[in-house]
């Protein structure tokens, strides 16, 4: 059972790092809970006397929740038994809302899942932080938090400096974890932008919201909601019936969304290492936008999903009097580099070579020699 194997590996990793007194970072992405599969499951009771209830989608989902809880508990117990609980920060979060064919109960009311929708039940997820001696047990932070906040928060936890060579979307909430009462951000952004834009089944949208209002943009459509009462009560506010305060909120959220888009576009024109290739182009090509030595770039792929006849074209500068070859390996560890394209003679101009791209993960490097 894959979730069990993941958990075994995670616990073993913690034990090995603790035994060697090595600091570590572990991202443990559970396969559960994702969706409720069809059909029944063979139930192995976690508690003596438990009875299998695998007759509905809700029962299957509930069973996965219970098993996930056991796996998280096992990892926490491993941290305790290794004697490192006091200096280990544990963060648990959901990645999205519940599958929309599952109905849960909240405060005695039925709640339909909102995964892949703009509803709060699709994006408002649990976030727990355990940090003995720093985060007060049982405390609650009522401010809004975004997943992008985790990156700068982890950096400041470790005493590292947040990079300033580009815009960092996240805002550290370390002060709030330590008890600061002021909220660290005013608005959050979320969206479902996966997949081809011409595929209606993808339900592409984006929204920006504060604690009272949410502005949802879906293609050419724009909708403002009052979300101040609860995540279960999103009240649509029409332009015709909005109050002056609601009009102000609409404008404020719309301006913030435009600012996010403008930042994204302006960053695509940045050239941090001044090598003539924009940061955006270098990230897409897989090169380092902060190092002018990153000159080997992937400029084309044969098929975008790496299926069928799979190739990629690499571009690089050349020097006259030298021969160039492209080598490839499946992993960066253990060698295994082989020639896959070339040789091509340099002439002082950029050259291109086409290489195979027959693996989901493949690394490339350029070698050169005198002619």
C-alpha atoms as a printed R data frame, in Angstrom:
    type eleno elety resid chain resno       x      y       z
1   ATOM     1    CA   UNK     A     1   0.000  0.000   0.000
2   ATOM     2    CA   UNK     A     2   1.785  3.121  -1.239
3   ATOM     3    CA   UNK     A     3   0.670  5.525   1.566
4   ATOM     4    CA   UNK     A     4   2.033  3.010   4.090
5   ATOM     5    CA   UNK     A     5   5.351  2.811   2.233
6   ATOM     6    CA   UNK     A     6   5.612  6.608   2.081
7   ATOM     7    CA   UNK     A     7   5.040  6.766   5.820
8   ATOM     8    CA   UNK     A     8   7.614  4.070   6.523
9   ATOM     9    CA   UNK     A     9  10.197  5.944   4.466
10  ATOM    10    CA   UNK     A    10   9.421  9.267   6.194
11  ATOM    11    CA   UNK     A    11   9.733  7.745   9.668
12  ATOM    12    CA   UNK     A    12  12.964  5.974   8.713
13  ATOM    13    CA   UNK     A    13  14.389  9.227   7.333
14  ATOM    14    CA   UNK     A    14  13.630 11.061  10.593
15  ATOM    15    CA   UNK     A    15  15.230  8.287  12.649
16  ATOM    16    CA   UNK     A    16  18.408  8.287  10.534
17  ATOM    17    CA   UNK     A    17  18.797 12.074  10.651
18  ATOM    18    CA   UNK     A    18  18.188 12.180  14.394
19  ATOM    19    CA   UNK     A    19  20.681  9.360  15.038
20  ATOM    20    CA   UNK     A    20  23.332 11.268  13.077
21  ATOM    21    CA   UNK     A    21  22.434 14.604  14.764
22  ATOM    22    CA   UNK     A    22  21.866 16.132  11.333
23  ATOM    23    CA   UNK     A    23  19.388 18.965  10.700
24  ATOM    24    CA   UNK     A    24  16.852 18.085   8.031
25  ATOM    25    CA   UNK     A    25  13.927 19.253   5.944
26  ATOM    26    CA   UNK     A    26  11.256 16.707   5.057
27  ATOM    27    CA   UNK     A    27   8.344 17.386   2.732
28  ATOM    28    CA   UNK     A    28   5.951 14.498   3.235
29  ATOM    29    CA   UNK     A    29   3.118 14.659   0.690
30  ATOM    30    CA   UNK     A    30   0.514 12.095   1.639
31  ATOM    31    CA   UNK     A    31  -1.346 10.259  -1.105
32  ATOM    32    CA   UNK     A    32  -4.389 10.491   1.166
33  ATOM    33    CA   UNK     A    33  -6.871 12.059   1.158
34  ATOM    34    CA   UNK     A    34  -7.361 12.720  -2.571
35  ATOM    35    CA   UNK     A    35 -10.746 11.484  -3.758
36  ATOM    36    CA   UNK     A    36 -13.137  8.690  -2.924
37  ATOM    37    CA   UNK     A    37 -12.478  5.759  -5.293
38  ATOM    38    CA   UNK     A    38 -15.281  3.692  -6.700
39  ATOM    39    CA   UNK     A    39 -16.073  0.237  -5.373
40  ATOM    40    CA   UNK     A    40 -15.391 -1.170  -1.938
41  ATOM    41    CA   UNK     A    41 -12.234 -1.511   0.092
42  ATOM    42    CA   UNK     A    42 -11.032 -4.414   2.171
43  ATOM    43    CA   UNK     A    43 -11.140 -2.913   5.634
44  ATOM    44    CA   UNK     A    44  -8.423 -3.598   8.189
45  ATOM    45    CA   UNK     A    45  -9.789 -2.188  11.449
46  ATOM    46    CA   UNK     A    46  -7.379  0.200  13.146
47  ATOM    47    CA   UNK     A    47  -9.106 -0.438  16.443
48  ATOM    48    CA   UNK     A    48 -10.306 -3.772  17.849
49  ATOM    49    CA   UNK     A    49 -13.985 -4.267  17.220
50  ATOM    50    CA   UNK     A    50 -14.211 -1.697  14.409
51  ATOM    51    CA   UNK     A    51 -16.642 -2.505  11.618
52  ATOM    52    CA   UNK     A    52 -16.069 -1.762   7.954
53  ATOM    53    CA   UNK     A    53 -18.519  0.759   6.491
54  ATOM    54    CA   UNK     A    54 -17.478  0.786   2.837
55  ATOM    55    CA   UNK     A    55 -20.875  1.183   1.234
56  ATOM    56    CA   UNK     A    56 -20.761  4.800   0.035
57  ATOM    57    CA   UNK     A    57 -18.382  7.462  -1.267
58  ATOM    58    CA   UNK     A    58 -18.579  9.222   2.099
59  ATOM    59    CA   UNK     A    59 -17.634  6.008   3.920
60  ATOM    60    CA   UNK     A    60 -14.628  5.488   1.659
61  ATOM    61    CA   UNK     A    61 -13.526  9.074   2.158
62  ATOM    62    CA   UNK     A    62 -13.976  8.793   5.913
63  ATOM    63    CA   UNK     A    63 -11.870  5.624   5.948
64  ATOM    64    CA   UNK     A    64  -9.044  7.385   4.131
65  ATOM    65    CA   UNK     A    65  -9.226 10.299   6.581
66  ATOM    66    CA   UNK     A    66  -8.927  7.896   9.500
67  ATOM    67    CA   UNK     A    67  -5.950  6.130   7.940
68  ATOM    68    CA   UNK     A    68  -4.244  9.427   7.130
69  ATOM    69    CA   UNK     A    69  -4.686 10.514  10.741
70  ATOM    70    CA   UNK     A    70  -2.991  7.319  11.889
71  ATOM    71    CA   UNK     A    71  -0.060  7.916   9.510
72  ATOM    72    CA   UNK     A    72   0.438 11.497  10.726
73  ATOM    73    CA   UNK     A    73   0.297 10.272  14.317
74  ATOM    74    CA   UNK     A    74   2.933  7.657  13.580
75  ATOM    75    CA   UNK     A    75   5.297 10.295  12.187
76  ATOM    76    CA   UNK     A    76   4.754 12.564  15.203
77  ATOM    77    CA   UNK     A    77   5.437  9.635  17.533
78  ATOM    78    CA   UNK     A    78   8.655  8.916  15.637
79  ATOM    79    CA   UNK     A    79   9.790 12.510  16.167
80  ATOM    80    CA   UNK     A    80   8.984 12.247  19.878
81  ATOM    81    CA   UNK     A    81  10.767  8.910  20.281
82  ATOM    82    CA   UNK     A    82  13.841 10.265  18.478
83  ATOM    83    CA   UNK     A    83  14.095 12.989  21.127
84  ATOM    84    CA   UNK     A    84  13.971 15.886  18.665
85  ATOM    85    CA   UNK     A    85  10.409 17.169  19.172
86  ATOM    86    CA   UNK     A    86  11.500 20.355  20.948
87  ATOM    87    CA   UNK     A    87  13.599 21.571  18.035
88  ATOM    88    CA   UNK     A    88  11.485 20.231  15.163
89  ATOM    89    CA   UNK     A    89   8.831 22.373  13.478
90  ATOM    90    CA   UNK     A    90   5.935 20.349  12.085
91  ATOM    91    CA   UNK     A    91   3.562 21.950   9.562
92  ATOM    92    CA   UNK     A    92   0.429 20.149   8.383
93  ATOM    93    CA   UNK     A    93  -1.778 21.600   5.641
94  ATOM    94    CA   UNK     A    94  -4.383 20.527   3.133
95  ATOM    95    CA   UNK     A    95  -3.583 21.333  -0.489
96  ATOM    96    CA   UNK     A    96  -7.146 22.028  -1.634
97  ATOM    97    CA   UNK     A    97 -10.754 21.601  -0.610
98  ATOM    98    CA   UNK     A    98 -12.686 18.357  -0.464
99  ATOM    99    CA   UNK     A    99 -13.742 16.572  -3.638
100 ATOM   100    CA   UNK     A   100 -17.080 18.000  -4.799
101 ATOM   101    CA   UNK     A   101 -18.895 14.645  -4.613
102 ATOM   102    CA   UNK     A   102 -18.275 14.453  -0.868
103 ATOM   103    CA   UNK     A   103 -20.580 16.183   1.614
104 ATOM   104    CA   UNK     A   104 -19.186 16.774   5.100
105 ATOM   105    CA   UNK     A   105 -20.686 18.338   8.210
106 ATOM   106    CA   UNK     A   106 -19.559 21.614   9.783
107 ATOM   107    CA   UNK     A   107 -21.276 23.061  12.847
108 ATOM   108    CA   UNK     A   108 -24.202 20.744  12.198
109 ATOM   109    CA   UNK     A   109 -24.628 21.872   8.593
110 ATOM   110    CA   UNK     A   110 -23.932 19.861   5.412
111 ATOM   111    CA   UNK     A   111 -20.978 21.168   3.395
112 ATOM   112    CA   UNK     A   112 -20.410 20.078  -0.193
113 ATOM   113    CA   UNK     A   113 -16.770 19.824  -1.262
114 ATOM   114    CA   UNK     A   114 -15.492 22.577  -3.528
115 ATOM   115    CA   UNK     A   115 -12.278 21.224  -5.050
116 ATOM   116    CA   UNK     A   116 -11.450 22.891  -8.414
117 ATOM   117    CA   UNK     A   117 -14.004 25.643  -7.789
118 ATOM   118    CA   UNK     A   118 -13.674 29.260  -6.654
119 ATOM   119    CA   UNK     A   119 -15.724 28.570  -3.510
120 ATOM   120    CA   UNK     A   120 -14.047 28.851  -0.128
121 ATOM   121    CA   UNK     A   121 -14.684 25.131   0.314
122 ATOM   122    CA   UNK     A   122 -12.238 24.636  -2.554
123 ATOM   123    CA   UNK     A   123  -9.360 26.745  -1.261
124 ATOM   124    CA   UNK     A   124  -9.794 27.310   2.493
125 ATOM   125    CA   UNK     A   125  -7.787 24.485   4.033
126 ATOM   126    CA   UNK     A   126  -6.401 23.540   7.458
127 ATOM   127    CA   UNK     A   127  -2.944 24.752   8.484
128 ATOM   128    CA   UNK     A   128  -1.417 23.501  11.723
129 ATOM   129    CA   UNK     A   129   2.014 24.384  13.096
130 ATOM   130    CA   UNK     A   130   3.622 22.558  16.021
131 ATOM   131    CA   UNK     A   131   6.750 24.149  17.463
132 ATOM   132    CA   UNK     A   132   7.176 23.321  21.158
133 ATOM   133    CA   UNK     A   133   8.264 26.291  23.222
134 ATOM   134    CA   UNK     A   134   7.513 28.795  20.450
135 ATOM   135    CA   UNK     A   135   3.963 28.257  19.191
136 ATOM   136    CA   UNK     A   136   1.530 28.271  22.101
137 ATOM   137    CA   UNK     A   137  -0.390 25.005  22.269
138 ATOM   138    CA   UNK     A   138  -4.045 25.444  21.303
139 ATOM   139    CA   UNK     A   139  -3.565 28.976  19.976
140 ATOM   140    CA   UNK     A   140  -5.346 30.152  16.825
141 ATOM   141    CA   UNK     A   141  -4.398 32.781  14.256
142 ATOM   142    CA   UNK     A   142  -7.415 34.399  12.603
143 ATOM   143    CA   UNK     A   143  -5.514 36.172   9.828
144 ATOM   144    CA   UNK     A   144  -5.315 34.969   6.245
145 ATOM   145    CA   UNK     A   145  -2.331 32.906   5.144
146 ATOM   146    CA   UNK     A   146  -1.181 31.870   1.683
147 ATOM   147    CA   UNK     A   147   0.905 28.834   0.719
148 ATOM   148    CA   UNK     A   148   3.504 31.211  -0.714
149 ATOM   149    CA   UNK     A   149   4.022 32.443   2.871
150 ATOM   150    CA   UNK     A   150   5.639 29.141   3.841
151 ATOM   151    CA   UNK     A   151   8.854 29.824   1.899
152 ATOM   152    CA   UNK     A   152   9.830 33.099   3.648
153 ATOM   153    CA   UNK     A   153   8.527 31.760   6.968
154 ATOM   154    CA   UNK     A   154  10.815 28.726   6.811
155 ATOM   155    CA   UNK     A   155  13.747 30.949   5.844
156 ATOM   156    CA   UNK     A   156  13.212 33.311   8.773
157 ATOM   157    CA   UNK     A   157  12.747 30.349  11.130
158 ATOM   158    CA   UNK     A   158  16.216 29.170  10.114
159 ATOM   159    CA   UNK     A   159  17.732 32.630  10.423
160 ATOM   160    CA   UNK     A   160  18.301 32.878   6.662
161 ATOM   161    CA   UNK     A   161  17.826 35.971   4.534
162 ATOM   162    CA   UNK     A   162  14.861 36.115   2.159
163 ATOM   163    CA   UNK     A   163  16.233 36.646  -1.403
164 ATOM   164    CA   UNK     A   164  15.880 40.181  -2.735
165 ATOM   165    CA   UNK     A   165  16.971 39.657  -6.342
166 ATOM   166    CA   UNK     A   166  13.364 39.033  -7.378
167 ATOM   167    CA   UNK     A   167   9.851 39.528  -6.034
168 ATOM   168    CA   UNK     A   168   8.882 37.004  -3.346
169 ATOM   169    CA   UNK     A   169   5.105 36.585  -3.242
170 ATOM   170    CA   UNK     A   170   4.985 35.187   0.282
171 ATOM   171    CA   UNK     A   171   5.121 37.070   3.581
172 ATOM   172    CA   UNK     A   172   6.658 35.469   6.655
173 ATOM   173    CA   UNK     A   173   4.164 34.801   9.447
174 ATOM   174    CA   UNK     A   174   6.859 33.907  11.979
175 ATOM   175    CA   UNK     A   175   5.905 36.886  14.217
176 ATOM   176    CA   UNK     A   176   2.306 35.601  14.285
177 ATOM   177    CA   UNK     A   177   3.500 32.106  15.227
178 ATOM   178    CA   UNK     A   178   5.301 33.727  18.145
179 ATOM   179    CA   UNK     A   179   2.125 35.506  19.256
180 ATOM   180    CA   UNK     A   180   2.023 38.827  17.385
181 ATOM   181    CA   UNK     A   181  -1.571 40.045  17.187
182 ATOM   182    CA   UNK     A   182  -1.375 42.095  13.977
183 ATOM   183    CA   UNK     A   183  -2.237 40.273  10.758
184 ATOM   184    CA   UNK     A   184   0.637 39.755   8.336
185 ATOM   185    CA   UNK     A   185  -1.289 40.118   5.054
186 ATOM   186    CA   UNK     A   186  -4.429 41.865   3.845
187 ATOM   187    CA   UNK     A   187  -5.310 39.760   0.803
188 ATOM   188    CA   UNK     A   188  -4.703 36.328  -0.701
189 ATOM   189    CA   UNK     A   189  -4.744 35.068  -4.283
190 ATOM   190    CA   UNK     A   190  -5.755 31.671  -5.648
191 ATOM   191    CA   UNK     A   191  -6.653 30.209  -8.994
192 ATOM   192    CA   UNK     A   192  -7.274 27.120 -11.072
193 ATOM   193    CA   UNK     A   193  -5.162 27.703 -14.173
194 ATOM   194    CA   UNK     A   194  -4.120 24.124 -14.914
195 ATOM   195    CA   UNK     A   195  -4.598 22.642 -18.357
196 ATOM   196    CA   UNK     A   196  -5.377 23.992 -21.799
197 ATOM   197    CA   UNK     A   197  -7.374 27.259 -21.813
198 ATOM   198    CA   UNK     A   198  -9.731 25.951 -24.514
199 ATOM   199    CA   UNK     A   199 -10.779 22.924 -22.462
200 ATOM   200    CA   UNK     A   200 -14.026 23.856 -20.650
201 ATOM   201    CA   UNK     A   201 -13.692 20.931 -18.241
202 ATOM   202    CA   UNK     A   202 -10.726 22.647 -16.564
203 ATOM   203    CA   UNK     A   203 -12.945 25.414 -15.126
204 ATOM   204    CA   UNK     A   204 -10.129 27.982 -15.216
205 ATOM   205    CA   UNK     A   205 -10.526 30.914 -12.814
206 ATOM   206    CA   UNK     A   206  -8.627 33.107 -10.380
207 ATOM   207    CA   UNK     A   207  -9.646 35.204  -7.420
208 ATOM   208    CA   UNK     A   208  -8.290 37.656  -4.908
209 ATOM   209    CA   UNK     A   209  -9.966 38.214  -1.560
210 ATOM   210    CA   UNK     A   210  -9.722 39.885   1.795
211 ATOM   211    CA   UNK     A   211 -11.613 38.865   4.931
212 ATOM   212    CA   UNK     A   212 -14.866 40.444   3.753
213 ATOM   213    CA   UNK     A   213 -14.977 40.338  -0.063
214 ATOM   214    CA   UNK     A   214 -13.877 38.016  -2.856
215 ATOM   215    CA   UNK     A   215 -13.444 39.005  -6.508
216 ATOM   216    CA   UNK     A   216 -13.620 36.033  -8.895
217 ATOM   217    CA   UNK     A   217 -12.462 36.366 -12.505
218 ATOM   218    CA   UNK     A   218 -13.504 33.630 -14.910
219 ATOM   219    CA   UNK     A   219 -12.596 34.536 -18.474
220 ATOM   220    CA   UNK     A   220 -14.371 37.780 -19.279
221 ATOM   221    CA   UNK     A   221 -16.665 37.401 -16.263
222 ATOM   222    CA   UNK     A   222 -16.068 39.171 -12.949
223 ATOM   223    CA   UNK     A   223 -18.067 38.477  -9.773
224 ATOM   224    CA   UNK     A   224 -17.862 40.061  -6.328
225 ATOM   225    CA   UNK     A   225 -18.983 38.126  -3.240
226 ATOM   226    CA   UNK     A   226 -19.547 39.047   0.379
227 ATOM   227    CA   UNK     A   227 -17.782 36.278   2.334
228 ATOM   228    CA   UNK     A   228 -17.793 37.917   5.747
229 ATOM   229    CA   UNK     A   229 -20.442 35.701   7.347
230 ATOM   230    CA   UNK     A   230 -18.896 32.240   6.891
231 ATOM   231    CA   UNK     A   231 -17.218 30.064   4.260
232 ATOM   232    CA   UNK     A   232 -20.654 28.549   3.633
233 ATOM   233    CA   UNK     A   233 -22.372 31.817   2.793
234 ATOM   234    CA   UNK     A   234 -20.952 33.539  -0.280
235 ATOM   235    CA   UNK     A   235 -23.412 36.258  -1.257
236 ATOM   236    CA   UNK     A   236 -23.156 37.588  -4.818
237 ATOM   237    CA   UNK     A   237 -22.997 41.390  -5.071
238 ATOM   238    CA   UNK     A   238 -24.187 42.720  -8.425
239 ATOM   239    CA   UNK     A   239 -22.884 45.968  -9.883
240 ATOM   240    CA   UNK     A   240 -26.429 47.336  -9.999
241 ATOM   241    CA   UNK     A   241 -27.083 46.719  -6.301
242 ATOM   242    CA   UNK     A   242 -23.663 47.336  -4.747
243 ATOM   243    CA   UNK     A   243 -23.157 49.997  -2.095
244 ATOM   244    CA   UNK     A   244 -20.404 52.630  -2.336
245 ATOM   245    CA   UNK     A   245 -18.341 50.583   0.132
246 ATOM   246    CA   UNK     A   246 -18.771 47.476  -1.990
247 ATOM   247    CA   UNK     A   247 -17.802 49.406  -5.123
248 ATOM   248    CA   UNK     A   248 -14.658 50.529  -3.307
249 ATOM   249    CA   UNK     A   249 -13.919 46.917  -2.341
250 ATOM   250    CA   UNK     A   250 -14.423 45.774  -5.944
251 ATOM   251    CA   UNK     A   251 -12.005 48.412  -7.217
252 ATOM   252    CA   UNK     A   252  -9.428 47.630  -4.541
253 ATOM   253    CA   UNK     A   253  -9.446 43.894  -5.248
254 ATOM   254    CA   UNK     A   254  -9.418 44.448  -9.015
255 ATOM   255    CA   UNK     A   255  -6.416 46.786  -8.702
256 ATOM   256    CA   UNK     A   256  -4.582 44.232  -6.567
257 ATOM   257    CA   UNK     A   257  -5.175 41.509  -9.154
258 ATOM   258    CA   UNK     A   258  -3.912 43.801 -11.913
259 ATOM   259    CA   UNK     A   259  -0.843 44.575  -9.814
260 ATOM   260    CA   UNK     A   260  -0.105 40.858  -9.498
261 ATOM   261    CA   UNK     A   261  -0.408 40.454 -13.261
262 ATOM   262    CA   UNK     A   262   1.750 43.526 -13.897
263 ATOM   263    CA   UNK     A   263   4.443 42.194 -11.556
264 ATOM   264    CA   UNK     A   264   4.422 38.887 -13.390
265 ATOM   265    CA   UNK     A   265   4.779 40.610 -16.762
266 ATOM   266    CA   UNK     A   266   7.468 43.041 -15.612
267 ATOM   267    CA   UNK     A   267   9.504 40.208 -14.156
268 ATOM   268    CA   UNK     A   268   9.519 38.429 -17.497
269 ATOM   269    CA   UNK     A   269  11.552 41.338 -18.850
270 ATOM   270    CA   UNK     A   270  14.122 41.290 -16.051
271 ATOM   271    CA   UNK     A   271  17.667 40.111 -16.780
272 ATOM   272    CA   UNK     A   272  19.342 39.627 -13.397
273 ATOM   273    CA   UNK     A   273  22.670 38.351 -14.753
274 ATOM   274    CA   UNK     A   274  22.685 40.726 -17.766
275 ATOM   275    CA   UNK     A   275  23.528 37.957 -20.212
276 ATOM   276    CA   UNK     A   276  20.964 38.993 -22.815
277 ATOM   277    CA   UNK     A   277  18.433 36.317 -21.817
278 ATOM   278    CA   UNK     A   278  15.503 37.328 -19.586
279 ATOM   279    CA   UNK     A   279  14.981 35.692 -16.198
280 ATOM   280    CA   UNK     A   280  11.681 34.266 -17.436
281 ATOM   281    CA   UNK     A   281  13.283 32.734 -20.543
282 ATOM   282    CA   UNK     A   282  16.094 31.234 -18.453
283 ATOM   283    CA   UNK     A   283  13.712 29.685 -15.932
284 ATOM   284    CA   UNK     A   284  11.694 28.132 -18.757
285 ATOM   285    CA   UNK     A   285  14.913 26.844 -20.346
286 ATOM   286    CA   UNK     A   286  16.102 25.393 -17.048
287 ATOM   287    CA   UNK     A   287  19.103 27.695 -16.624
288 ATOM   288    CA   UNK     A   288  20.054 29.918 -13.694
289 ATOM   289    CA   UNK     A   289  18.749 33.500 -14.133
290 ATOM   290    CA   UNK     A   290  21.335 34.785 -11.635
291 ATOM   291    CA   UNK     A   291  24.392 33.302 -13.374
292 ATOM   292    CA   UNK     A   292  25.605 34.462 -16.778
293 ATOM   293    CA   UNK     A   293  27.410 31.130 -17.179
294 ATOM   294    CA   UNK     A   294  24.088 29.382 -17.816
295 ATOM   295    CA   UNK     A   295  24.168 29.310 -21.602
296 ATOM   296    CA   UNK     A   296  22.876 25.834 -22.488
297 ATOM   297    CA   UNK     A   297  19.155 26.321 -23.061
298 ATOM   298    CA   UNK     A   298  16.285 24.060 -24.109
299 ATOM   299    CA   UNK     A   299  14.542 26.005 -26.854
300 ATOM   300    CA   UNK     A   300  12.105 23.436 -28.277
301 ATOM   301    CA   UNK     A   301  10.615 20.063 -27.429
302 ATOM   302    CA   UNK     A   302   9.272 17.599 -29.964
303 ATOM   303    CA   UNK     A   303   5.965 17.013 -28.151
304 ATOM   304    CA   UNK     A   304   5.004 19.113 -25.141
305 ATOM   305    CA   UNK     A   305   3.877 16.195 -22.985
306 ATOM   306    CA   UNK     A   306   6.953 14.086 -23.772
307 ATOM   307    CA   UNK     A   307   4.944 11.330 -25.444
308 ATOM   308    CA   UNK     A   308   5.569  9.488 -28.696
309 ATOM   309    CA   UNK     A   309   8.611 10.655 -30.701
310 ATOM   310    CA   UNK     A   310  10.224 12.714 -27.961
311 ATOM   311    CA   UNK     A   311  13.117 15.077 -28.637
312 ATOM   312    CA   UNK     A   312  14.340 18.452 -27.481
313 ATOM   313    CA   UNK     A   313  16.509 21.062 -29.158
314 ATOM   314    CA   UNK     A   314  19.284 22.714 -27.158
315 ATOM   315    CA   UNK     A   315  20.967 26.001 -28.073
316 ATOM   316    CA   UNK     A   316  24.406 27.156 -26.919
317 ATOM   317    CA   UNK     A   317  27.121 29.677 -27.922
318 ATOM   318    CA   UNK     A   318  30.226 28.365 -29.697
319 ATOM   319    CA   UNK     A   319  33.843 29.341 -30.227
320 ATOM   320    CA   UNK     A   320  35.552 28.820 -33.575
321 ATOM   321    CA   UNK     A   321  37.993 25.921 -33.609
322 ATOM   322    CA   UNK     A   322  36.139 23.750 -31.102
323 ATOM   323    CA   UNK     A   323  33.826 20.742 -31.308
324 ATOM   324    CA   UNK     A   324  30.736 20.495 -29.102
325 ATOM   325    CA   UNK     A   325  28.709 17.497 -27.930
326 ATOM   326    CA   UNK     A   326  25.601 17.217 -25.775
327 ATOM   327    CA   UNK     A   327  25.676 14.542 -23.081
328 ATOM   328    CA   UNK     A   328  22.710 13.280 -21.085
329 ATOM   329    CA   UNK     A   329  21.985 11.282 -17.921
330 ATOM   330    CA   UNK     A   330  18.858 10.156 -16.087
331 ATOM   331    CA   UNK     A   331  20.222 11.199 -12.690
332 ATOM   332    CA   UNK     A   332  22.873 13.577 -11.398
333 ATOM   333    CA   UNK     A   333  24.171 10.885  -9.062
334 ATOM   334    CA   UNK     A   334  26.408  8.006 -10.059
335 ATOM   335    CA   UNK     A   335  27.583  9.272 -13.459
336 ATOM   336    CA   UNK     A   336  26.001  7.622 -16.467
337 ATOM   337    CA   UNK     A   337  26.641 10.528 -18.851
338 ATOM   338    CA   UNK     A   338  26.513  9.501 -22.530
339 ATOM   339    CA   UNK     A   339  26.880 11.399 -25.797
340 ATOM   340    CA   UNK     A   340  23.436 11.980 -27.321
341 ATOM   341    CA   UNK     A   341  24.053 14.703 -29.926
342 ATOM   342    CA   UNK     A   342  26.949 16.108 -31.917
343 ATOM   343    CA   UNK     A   343  29.690 16.759 -32.576
344 ATOM   344    CA   UNK     A   344  29.120 20.152 -34.143
345 ATOM   345    CA   UNK     A   345  31.928 22.531 -35.102
346 ATOM   346    CA   UNK     A   346  31.932 25.945 -33.482
347 ATOM   347    CA   UNK     A   347  31.991 29.090 -35.595
348 ATOM   348    CA   UNK     A   348  31.527 31.852 -33.053
349 ATOM   349    CA   UNK     A   349  27.725 31.811 -33.391
350 ATOM   350    CA   UNK     A   350  24.994 30.009 -31.467
351 ATOM   351    CA   UNK     A   351  24.508 26.366 -32.443
352 ATOM   352    CA   UNK     A   352  21.620 23.948 -31.939
353 ATOM   353    CA   UNK     A   353  21.587 20.190 -31.421
354 ATOM   354    CA   UNK     A   354  18.575 17.889 -31.125
355 ATOM   355    CA   UNK     A   355  18.719 15.274 -28.361
356 ATOM   356    CA   UNK     A   356  16.363 12.529 -27.139
357 ATOM   357    CA   UNK     A   357  13.867 13.350 -24.403
358 ATOM   358    CA   UNK     A   358  12.553  9.858 -23.733
359 ATOM   359    CA   UNK     A   359  12.386 10.085 -19.940
360 ATOM   360    CA   UNK     A   360  10.203 12.079 -17.578
361 ATOM   361    CA   UNK     A   361  13.421 13.363 -15.960
362 ATOM   362    CA   UNK     A   362  16.606 13.890 -17.947
363 ATOM   363    CA   UNK     A   363  19.683 16.070 -17.432
364 ATOM   364    CA   UNK     A   364  21.892 17.572 -20.143
365 ATOM   365    CA   UNK     A   365  25.385 19.023 -20.220
366 ATOM   366    CA   UNK     A   366  27.694 20.394 -22.915
367 ATOM   367    CA   UNK     A   367  31.257 19.155 -23.540
368 ATOM   368    CA   UNK     A   368  33.848 20.728 -25.814
369 ATOM   369    CA   UNK     A   369  37.278 19.911 -27.245
370 ATOM   370    CA   UNK     A   370  39.708 21.424 -29.715
371 ATOM   371    CA   UNK     A   371  39.247 20.369 -33.338
